[in-house]
Short mmCIF file of C-alpha atoms in Angstrom, two decimals:
data_model
loop_
_atom_site.label_atom_id
_atom_site.label_comp_id
_atom_site.label_asym_id
_atom_site.label_seq_id
_atom_site.Cartn_x
_atom_site.Cartn_y
_atom_site.Cartn_z
CA MET A 1 46.15 -77.23 28.49
CA GLU A 2 47.31 -75.43 31.63
CA LYS A 3 46.77 -71.68 31.52
CA HIS A 4 49.74 -69.65 32.72
CA PRO A 5 49.40 -66.05 33.93
CA VAL A 6 50.56 -63.23 31.71
CA THR A 7 53.67 -61.71 33.31
CA ALA A 8 53.96 -57.93 33.28
CA VAL A 9 56.27 -55.09 34.33
CA ILE A 10 54.79 -51.77 35.49
CA VAL A 11 56.26 -48.72 33.77
CA GLY A 12 55.24 -45.57 35.59
CA GLY A 13 54.00 -46.45 39.06
CA GLY A 14 51.05 -44.11 39.12
CA HIS A 15 47.39 -44.37 40.06
CA ARG A 16 46.19 -45.96 36.82
CA SER A 17 49.02 -48.50 36.61
CA PHE A 18 48.29 -49.79 40.08
CA ILE A 19 44.56 -50.10 39.34
CA TYR A 20 45.36 -52.50 36.50
CA ALA A 21 48.20 -54.24 38.35
CA ASP A 22 45.90 -54.96 41.30
CA TYR A 23 44.09 -57.43 39.04
CA SER A 24 47.02 -59.75 39.74
CA LEU A 25 46.05 -59.84 43.42
CA THR A 26 42.51 -61.08 42.75
CA HIS A 27 43.26 -63.11 39.59
CA PRO A 28 46.77 -64.55 40.03
CA GLU A 29 45.98 -67.21 37.45
CA ASP A 30 45.68 -64.48 34.79
CA LEU A 31 48.26 -61.83 35.68
CA LYS A 32 51.54 -61.73 37.58
CA ILE A 33 53.50 -58.52 38.20
CA VAL A 34 57.25 -59.20 38.11
CA GLY A 35 58.86 -55.74 38.13
CA ILE A 36 58.53 -51.97 37.94
CA ALA A 37 60.28 -49.03 36.30
CA ASP A 38 59.80 -45.68 38.01
CA PRO A 39 62.24 -42.94 39.11
CA ASN A 40 60.53 -42.80 42.53
CA ARG A 41 62.43 -45.40 44.55
CA GLU A 42 59.89 -45.40 47.38
CA ARG A 43 57.09 -46.19 44.94
CA CYS A 44 59.14 -49.05 43.47
CA ILE A 45 59.73 -50.60 46.88
CA ILE A 46 56.02 -50.34 47.74
CA ALA A 47 55.19 -52.11 44.45
CA SER A 48 57.76 -54.88 45.02
CA ARG A 49 56.29 -55.66 48.43
CA LYS A 50 52.70 -55.41 47.26
CA TYR A 51 53.09 -57.67 44.23
CA GLY A 52 55.79 -59.96 45.62
CA PHE A 53 58.88 -59.49 43.47
CA SER A 54 62.49 -58.82 44.43
CA GLU A 55 63.84 -55.26 44.56
CA GLU A 56 66.39 -56.29 41.94
CA PHE A 57 63.51 -55.97 39.47
CA CYS A 58 63.02 -52.28 40.31
CA PHE A 59 64.36 -49.98 37.59
CA GLU A 60 64.65 -46.20 37.34
CA SER A 61 63.30 -45.85 33.81
CA ALA A 62 61.88 -47.57 30.75
CA GLU A 63 65.26 -47.12 29.09
CA GLU A 64 67.02 -49.01 31.90
CA LEU A 65 64.40 -51.76 31.70
CA ALA A 66 64.87 -52.02 27.94
CA LYS A 67 68.60 -52.68 28.43
CA GLN A 68 67.86 -55.81 30.46
CA PRO A 69 67.02 -59.24 29.04
CA LYS A 70 63.25 -59.41 28.41
CA LEU A 71 61.67 -60.00 31.84
CA ALA A 72 58.00 -60.53 31.05
CA ASP A 73 55.34 -60.98 28.42
CA ALA A 74 54.03 -57.46 28.68
CA VAL A 75 54.30 -53.94 30.07
CA ILE A 76 51.59 -51.93 31.82
CA ASN A 77 52.53 -48.40 30.76
CA GLY A 78 50.89 -45.78 32.98
CA THR A 79 53.35 -42.94 32.50
CA MET A 80 52.27 -39.35 31.94
CA ASP A 81 50.78 -38.52 28.54
CA HIS A 82 53.87 -36.85 27.12
CA GLN A 83 56.01 -39.84 28.16
CA HIS A 84 53.95 -42.50 26.41
CA PHE A 85 55.88 -42.53 23.15
CA MET A 86 59.37 -42.26 24.64
CA THR A 87 58.72 -45.03 27.17
CA ALA A 88 56.76 -47.31 24.83
CA ALA A 89 59.10 -47.26 21.83
CA PRO A 90 62.21 -48.97 23.34
CA LEU A 91 60.12 -51.62 25.11
CA LEU A 92 58.09 -52.42 22.01
CA GLU A 93 61.36 -52.77 20.10
CA LYS A 94 62.48 -55.16 22.84
CA GLY A 95 59.49 -57.35 22.05
CA TYR A 96 57.10 -56.59 24.91
CA ASP A 97 53.36 -56.56 24.38
CA MET A 98 51.80 -53.53 26.06
CA LEU A 99 48.79 -52.08 27.83
CA LEU A 100 49.28 -48.38 27.10
CA GLU A 101 47.40 -45.56 28.79
CA LYS A 102 45.47 -43.16 26.62
CA PRO A 103 46.33 -41.11 24.69
CA PHE A 104 48.89 -43.44 23.14
CA ALA A 105 50.41 -40.47 21.31
CA CYS A 106 50.35 -36.70 21.74
CA SER A 107 50.58 -35.84 18.03
CA ALA A 108 49.88 -37.33 14.63
CA ASP A 109 53.64 -37.72 14.12
CA GLU A 110 54.04 -39.71 17.35
CA MET A 111 51.06 -41.86 16.35
CA HIS A 112 52.62 -42.64 12.97
CA ARG A 113 56.01 -43.50 14.49
CA LEU A 114 54.54 -45.74 17.21
CA LEU A 115 52.36 -47.61 14.73
CA SER A 116 55.41 -48.18 12.52
CA ILE A 117 57.24 -49.79 15.46
CA VAL A 118 54.28 -52.02 16.32
CA ARG A 119 53.94 -53.17 12.73
CA ALA A 120 57.65 -53.92 12.50
CA HIS A 121 57.77 -55.98 15.69
CA GLY A 122 54.29 -57.49 15.73
CA ASN A 123 53.46 -56.40 19.28
CA LYS A 124 50.01 -56.79 20.77
CA VAL A 125 49.18 -53.31 22.05
CA MET A 126 45.95 -52.24 23.74
CA VAL A 127 45.11 -48.64 24.57
CA CYS A 128 43.27 -47.90 27.84
CA HIS A 129 40.04 -46.57 26.34
CA VAL A 130 38.33 -48.07 29.33
CA LEU A 131 34.82 -46.78 28.60
CA ARG A 132 34.43 -49.36 25.82
CA TYR A 133 34.42 -51.98 28.58
CA ALA A 134 31.77 -50.34 30.75
CA ASP A 135 28.51 -52.30 30.61
CA PHE A 136 26.66 -49.11 29.67
CA TYR A 137 28.54 -48.49 26.41
CA LEU A 138 29.05 -52.18 25.62
CA GLU A 139 25.31 -52.84 25.74
CA ILE A 140 24.68 -49.88 23.44
CA LYS A 141 27.34 -51.16 21.02
CA LYS A 142 25.77 -54.62 20.95
CA ARG A 143 22.38 -53.13 20.01
CA ILE A 144 23.99 -51.17 17.18
CA LEU A 145 25.78 -54.28 15.92
CA ASN A 146 22.45 -56.14 16.10
CA GLY A 147 20.89 -53.49 13.86
CA ASP A 148 18.26 -52.48 16.42
CA ILE A 149 18.21 -48.80 15.39
CA GLY A 150 19.29 -49.29 11.78
CA ASP A 151 22.03 -47.22 10.17
CA ILE A 152 23.38 -44.41 12.33
CA ILE A 153 22.53 -40.92 11.13
CA ASN A 154 23.91 -38.89 14.04
CA ILE A 155 25.77 -39.37 17.33
CA GLN A 156 25.84 -36.74 20.10
CA THR A 157 28.12 -37.15 23.10
CA VAL A 158 28.46 -34.76 26.03
CA GLU A 159 30.98 -34.69 28.87
CA ASN A 160 30.47 -32.40 31.84
CA VAL A 161 33.69 -31.95 33.84
CA SER A 162 32.88 -30.90 37.40
CA TYR A 163 34.24 -27.67 38.83
CA HIS A 164 36.46 -29.53 41.32
CA HIS A 165 37.82 -31.91 38.66
CA LEU A 166 38.45 -29.09 36.19
CA SER A 167 40.21 -26.91 38.73
CA THR A 168 42.31 -29.75 40.16
CA SER A 169 43.45 -31.42 36.95
CA TYR A 170 43.19 -28.79 34.24
CA VAL A 171 43.79 -25.43 35.93
CA ARG A 172 46.06 -26.07 38.92
CA GLY A 173 47.22 -29.57 38.05
CA LYS A 174 49.20 -31.81 35.71
CA TRP A 175 47.16 -31.21 32.57
CA ALA A 176 46.75 -27.42 32.87
CA ASN A 177 49.48 -26.27 30.50
CA SER A 178 49.92 -27.94 27.13
CA ASP A 179 53.47 -26.61 26.82
CA ILE A 180 54.37 -28.79 29.82
CA CYS A 181 52.04 -31.79 29.63
CA LYS A 182 52.05 -31.83 25.78
CA THR A 183 48.34 -32.65 25.59
CA SER A 184 45.26 -30.57 24.98
CA MET A 185 42.21 -30.69 27.22
CA LEU A 186 40.32 -32.59 24.51
CA LEU A 187 43.08 -35.17 24.17
CA ALA A 188 43.64 -35.65 27.90
CA LYS A 189 40.00 -35.71 28.98
CA SER A 190 37.65 -36.33 26.09
CA CYS A 191 39.61 -38.74 23.91
CA HIS A 192 37.48 -41.38 25.71
CA ASP A 193 34.30 -39.81 24.33
CA ILE A 194 35.63 -39.28 20.82
CA ASP A 195 36.80 -42.91 20.86
CA ILE A 196 33.28 -44.01 21.86
CA MET A 197 31.84 -42.03 18.95
CA THR A 198 34.22 -43.52 16.37
CA TRP A 199 33.86 -47.02 17.89
CA MET A 200 30.08 -46.88 17.58
CA MET A 201 30.47 -45.90 13.91
CA LEU A 202 33.02 -48.56 12.90
CA PRO A 203 33.73 -49.61 10.18
CA VAL A 204 32.63 -46.19 8.88
CA LYS A 205 35.43 -43.66 9.45
CA PRO A 206 35.46 -39.92 10.15
CA GLU A 207 36.11 -37.84 7.04
CA ARG A 208 36.07 -34.19 8.13
CA VAL A 209 36.38 -32.47 11.52
CA SER A 210 35.64 -28.94 12.75
CA SER A 211 35.86 -27.50 16.27
CA PHE A 212 35.48 -24.40 18.44
CA GLY A 213 36.42 -23.76 22.06
CA GLY A 214 38.45 -21.64 24.43
CA LYS A 215 39.37 -20.66 27.96
CA PHE A 216 36.27 -18.94 29.35
CA GLN A 217 36.56 -18.75 33.14
CA PHE A 218 39.99 -18.99 34.67
CA ARG A 219 41.87 -15.93 33.44
CA PRO A 220 43.58 -13.24 35.53
CA GLU A 221 41.08 -10.57 34.47
CA ASN A 222 38.25 -12.65 35.97
CA ALA A 223 39.77 -12.77 39.46
CA PRO A 224 37.81 -10.91 42.16
CA LYS A 225 39.19 -7.44 42.89
CA GLY A 226 42.03 -7.67 45.37
CA ALA A 227 42.42 -11.44 45.08
CA GLY A 228 45.78 -12.80 46.21
CA THR A 229 48.08 -15.28 44.48
CA ARG A 230 47.72 -18.12 47.02
CA CYS A 231 44.42 -18.87 48.73
CA LEU A 232 45.72 -19.51 52.24
CA SER A 233 48.45 -16.87 52.35
CA ASP A 234 47.27 -13.58 50.87
CA CYS A 235 43.67 -13.80 49.63
CA PRO A 236 40.72 -12.10 51.39
CA TYR A 237 38.32 -14.49 49.60
CA VAL A 238 39.76 -17.66 51.16
CA ASP A 239 36.50 -18.42 52.98
CA THR A 240 34.06 -17.33 50.26
CA CYS A 241 35.51 -18.26 46.84
CA ARG A 242 33.98 -21.46 45.49
CA TYR A 243 37.42 -22.46 44.20
CA SER A 244 39.30 -21.71 47.42
CA ALA A 245 41.97 -24.33 48.08
CA LYS A 246 40.97 -24.25 51.74
CA ASP A 247 37.56 -25.77 51.12
CA MET A 248 38.54 -27.69 47.98
CA TYR A 249 41.42 -29.66 49.51
CA LEU A 250 41.33 -29.19 53.29
CA GLY A 251 37.55 -29.38 53.47
CA HIS A 252 37.58 -32.50 51.27
CA PRO A 253 41.03 -33.99 51.95
CA GLU A 254 40.36 -37.37 50.32
CA ARG A 255 38.57 -36.24 47.17
CA TRP A 256 41.73 -35.45 45.18
CA ALA A 257 44.29 -36.80 47.64
CA PHE A 258 46.33 -38.59 44.98
CA TYR A 259 47.09 -35.26 43.31
CA ALA A 260 46.88 -32.66 46.06
CA TRP A 261 49.07 -34.42 48.64
CA THR A 262 51.82 -35.90 46.45
CA GLU A 263 54.55 -34.54 48.73
CA PHE A 264 53.19 -36.64 51.61
CA GLU A 265 53.08 -39.89 49.64
CA GLY A 266 54.08 -42.87 51.76
CA ARG A 267 53.32 -41.06 55.03
CA ASP A 268 50.48 -41.85 57.41
CA ASN A 269 48.72 -39.44 59.75
CA VAL A 270 49.64 -36.21 57.96
CA THR A 271 48.16 -33.38 60.03
CA TYR A 272 45.73 -30.70 58.95
CA GLU A 273 48.36 -28.10 59.82
CA GLU A 274 50.95 -29.73 57.57
CA LYS A 275 48.54 -29.78 54.66
CA ALA A 276 47.54 -26.16 55.26
CA GLU A 277 51.19 -25.10 55.31
CA SER A 278 51.77 -26.97 52.07
CA LEU A 279 48.92 -25.11 50.36
CA ARG A 280 50.11 -21.85 51.87
CA THR A 281 53.64 -22.18 50.46
CA THR A 282 54.79 -24.51 47.65
CA ASN A 283 51.88 -26.77 46.77
CA PRO A 284 50.64 -25.90 43.25
CA TYR A 285 47.08 -26.69 44.34
CA GLY A 286 47.22 -23.72 46.72
CA ARG A 287 47.42 -21.15 43.91
CA CYS A 288 44.64 -18.71 43.06
CA ILE A 289 42.47 -20.44 40.47
CA TYR A 290 42.50 -17.31 38.30
CA LYS A 291 46.28 -16.79 38.42
CA CYS A 292 47.74 -20.13 37.34
CA ASP A 293 49.75 -20.92 34.21
CA ASN A 294 46.85 -22.83 32.60
CA ASN A 295 46.42 -22.49 28.85
CA VAL A 296 44.11 -25.40 27.92
CA VAL A 297 40.46 -24.81 27.04
CA ASP A 298 37.68 -25.22 29.56
CA HIS A 299 35.01 -25.87 26.93
CA GLN A 300 35.10 -27.23 23.39
CA SER A 301 32.65 -28.41 20.73
CA VAL A 302 33.56 -30.87 17.96
CA LEU A 303 31.67 -31.62 14.75
CA VAL A 304 32.51 -34.75 12.75
CA GLU A 305 31.33 -35.76 9.28
CA PHE A 306 31.72 -39.47 8.48
CA GLU A 307 32.53 -40.93 5.09
CA ASN A 308 28.93 -42.16 4.61
CA GLY A 309 27.43 -38.74 5.37
CA ALA A 310 26.52 -39.38 9.01
CA THR A 311 27.48 -36.72 11.55
CA GLY A 312 28.58 -36.60 15.15
CA THR A 313 29.09 -33.94 17.80
CA HIS A 314 30.94 -33.90 21.09
CA ASN A 315 30.59 -31.14 23.68
CA MET A 316 33.04 -30.92 26.57
CA ILE A 317 31.97 -28.41 29.21
CA GLY A 318 34.22 -27.74 32.18
CA GLY A 319 33.21 -26.22 35.50
CA THR A 320 29.82 -27.89 35.85
CA ALA A 321 28.21 -28.59 39.23
CA SER A 322 28.66 -32.34 38.75
CA SER A 323 30.47 -34.65 36.36
CA GLY A 324 28.54 -36.65 33.80
CA ARG A 325 28.50 -38.22 30.37
CA SER A 326 25.54 -38.68 28.05
CA ILE A 327 25.04 -40.10 24.58
CA HIS A 328 22.27 -39.83 21.97
CA ILE A 329 22.43 -41.97 18.82
CA THR A 330 19.84 -41.59 16.08
CA GLY A 331 19.42 -44.28 13.43
CA THR A 332 17.08 -45.04 10.55
CA LYS A 333 14.93 -47.35 12.72
CA GLY A 334 15.12 -45.64 16.09
CA GLU A 335 17.34 -43.98 18.64
CA ILE A 336 19.24 -44.56 21.87
CA PHE A 337 19.57 -41.98 24.61
CA GLY A 338 21.48 -42.65 27.81
CA ASP A 339 23.17 -41.28 30.91
CA PHE A 340 26.43 -42.97 31.85
CA GLU A 341 26.39 -42.07 35.55
CA SER A 342 23.00 -43.70 36.11
CA GLY A 343 23.86 -46.62 33.85
CA ARG A 344 20.47 -46.29 32.14
CA PHE A 345 19.57 -45.81 28.49
CA THR A 346 16.35 -45.82 26.48
CA VAL A 347 15.91 -47.47 23.08
CA SER A 348 13.09 -45.80 21.13
CA LEU A 349 12.06 -47.75 18.02
CA ILE A 350 9.91 -46.42 15.21
CA ALA A 351 6.55 -48.22 15.47
CA ASN A 352 3.81 -46.67 13.37
CA GLY A 353 1.15 -48.96 14.84
CA HIS A 354 2.02 -48.02 18.41
CA PRO A 355 -0.23 -45.40 20.11
CA ASP A 356 2.81 -43.19 20.79
CA GLY A 357 4.35 -43.80 17.38
CA CYS A 358 7.32 -45.53 18.95
CA GLU A 359 8.17 -48.45 21.20
CA LYS A 360 10.40 -47.64 24.19
CA ILE A 361 12.70 -50.11 25.89
CA GLU A 362 14.34 -49.08 29.16
CA VAL A 363 17.75 -50.65 29.87
CA ASP A 364 19.49 -50.50 33.25
CA THR A 365 23.13 -51.61 33.31
CA SER A 366 25.31 -52.18 36.33
CA THR A 367 27.86 -49.37 36.36
CA GLY A 368 30.07 -50.88 39.08
CA GLU A 369 33.37 -49.43 40.25
CA GLY A 370 36.09 -47.80 38.16
CA HIS A 371 34.75 -46.26 34.93
CA GLY A 372 31.48 -48.14 35.12
CA GLY A 373 33.13 -51.49 35.77
CA GLY A 374 35.40 -51.07 32.77
CA ASP A 375 38.75 -51.07 34.58
CA GLU A 376 38.69 -54.74 35.56
CA ALA A 377 37.08 -55.82 32.28
CA LEU A 378 39.82 -54.08 30.31
CA ILE A 379 42.76 -55.71 32.09
CA ALA A 380 41.02 -59.09 31.91
CA ASP A 381 40.59 -58.65 28.16
CA PHE A 382 44.22 -57.59 27.83
CA THR A 383 45.46 -60.83 29.38
CA ASP A 384 43.28 -62.79 26.95
CA PHE A 385 44.51 -60.68 24.03
CA VAL A 386 48.16 -61.34 24.93
CA ARG A 387 47.54 -65.08 25.26
CA THR A 388 45.42 -65.64 22.16
CA GLY A 389 45.61 -62.58 19.93
CA GLU A 390 41.82 -62.68 19.65
CA GLN A 391 39.96 -59.37 19.91
CA SER A 392 36.68 -58.87 21.74
CA VAL A 393 33.98 -56.41 20.66
CA SER A 394 35.48 -53.83 23.04
CA CYS A 395 39.16 -54.52 22.29
CA THR A 396 41.08 -51.27 22.06
CA SER A 397 43.87 -52.54 19.85
CA ILE A 398 46.17 -49.71 18.86
CA TYR A 399 45.06 -50.17 15.25
CA ASN A 400 41.40 -49.47 15.96
CA SER A 401 42.22 -46.53 18.21
CA VAL A 402 43.57 -44.51 15.28
CA GLU A 403 40.26 -42.95 14.19
CA GLY A 404 39.54 -41.46 17.62
CA HIS A 405 43.05 -40.09 18.13
CA LEU A 406 43.21 -38.57 14.64
CA THR A 407 39.81 -36.94 15.16
CA VAL A 408 41.08 -35.28 18.34
CA PHE A 409 44.29 -34.05 16.68
CA LEU A 410 42.31 -32.55 13.81
CA ALA A 411 39.69 -31.04 16.14
CA ASP A 412 42.40 -29.17 18.02
CA LYS A 413 43.97 -28.02 14.75
CA SER A 414 40.57 -26.79 13.59
CA ARG A 415 39.99 -24.94 16.86
CA GLU A 416 43.37 -23.23 16.54
CA GLU A 417 42.41 -22.20 12.99
CA GLY A 418 39.06 -20.70 13.96
CA GLY A 419 36.97 -23.76 13.17
CA ALA A 420 38.36 -24.45 9.70
CA PRO A 421 37.35 -27.99 8.59
CA GLN A 422 40.14 -30.57 8.58
CA VAL A 423 40.22 -33.61 6.28
CA CYS A 424 41.13 -37.02 7.74
CA ASP A 425 44.01 -38.66 5.87
CA TYR A 426 44.53 -42.30 6.86
CA THR A 427 47.29 -43.06 4.37
CA LEU A 428 49.99 -42.83 7.08
CA TYR A 429 48.12 -45.01 9.54
#
């Protein structure tokens, strides 16, 4: 039987959407992009030319797209976090299957409502928990499924968010203020890690959650004496502060270009002087790091108790020298400890007859590009999921993303209540 490509419309023409849509350029037999919905007309035109569809299939919004006859099999929804529900709902009701960026909901209520729509219409929805597809985590999952370390007693995950990532995304940037972006730091950044924890434990579910955290560094009272409000216009520390926008964005103009230079999108050969003037005047990334409107935490610890008595912890620490993720899983027969950035993990098995008391197996996975090679694997799996309905080991179906999302929602509630334990109630989901 001839295999036809899955047809898809991009909703929200941002960085993540285009990463997944680019799969159509290298695997046209699996994916074909046939339209886009985005209020930025320039971005729509760029997409139409890149993926080879007529400009008549460029729409201003998900709502406008939903009013048209169904154009494709699926939607790649890469809108901002707080737009996920409002853009997904009308298109799911129209009958589209969907690849939906994480988090698929910003609250337990949104999660309940979206799941109700999916159940009613029978959509195939995958959430972009891309780390499940990275070779590093997939190989660990396979060893757990194989019973190599026995029953899990404890899982520890850690995410270090580098100083330049924290300051760009969560202090000066799009995810700095939960009143605007509608997501917490834990939901926006570490829902990947919480999802990994709950995925490793499946089918055992979280039962209780407790959490502590806060905003430690970037507060007005911590600003150096006499610091200005914008690095390049009125601050005497512009050449010495480690968070100076001058060094952060002009000294490393490509590192966070997609965020820092949004106003120059579509332009080539933007000058140093133009970028400096932008930071000096209106660019939000030119603000003093201590005098922004950020209200999300920069560090948080989560404790989870599972229904079988196992426990898990996640520590998110922002402002570290370098980014990194690590995982340590202890079972009744052994343990696994690994570092995501290196792609290496060690399996230590209890072996009483061994001179060291344990047998160690070193595993080196290929991390590849884009979340450890997970980006391409995820979109490939999505096309298979749409065609067949079959779910791989990694498949992030919306139904098996519930445990991770609910854990995050309850962790933030616990943190707001001084660490009070929260009980997981799955009856709505």
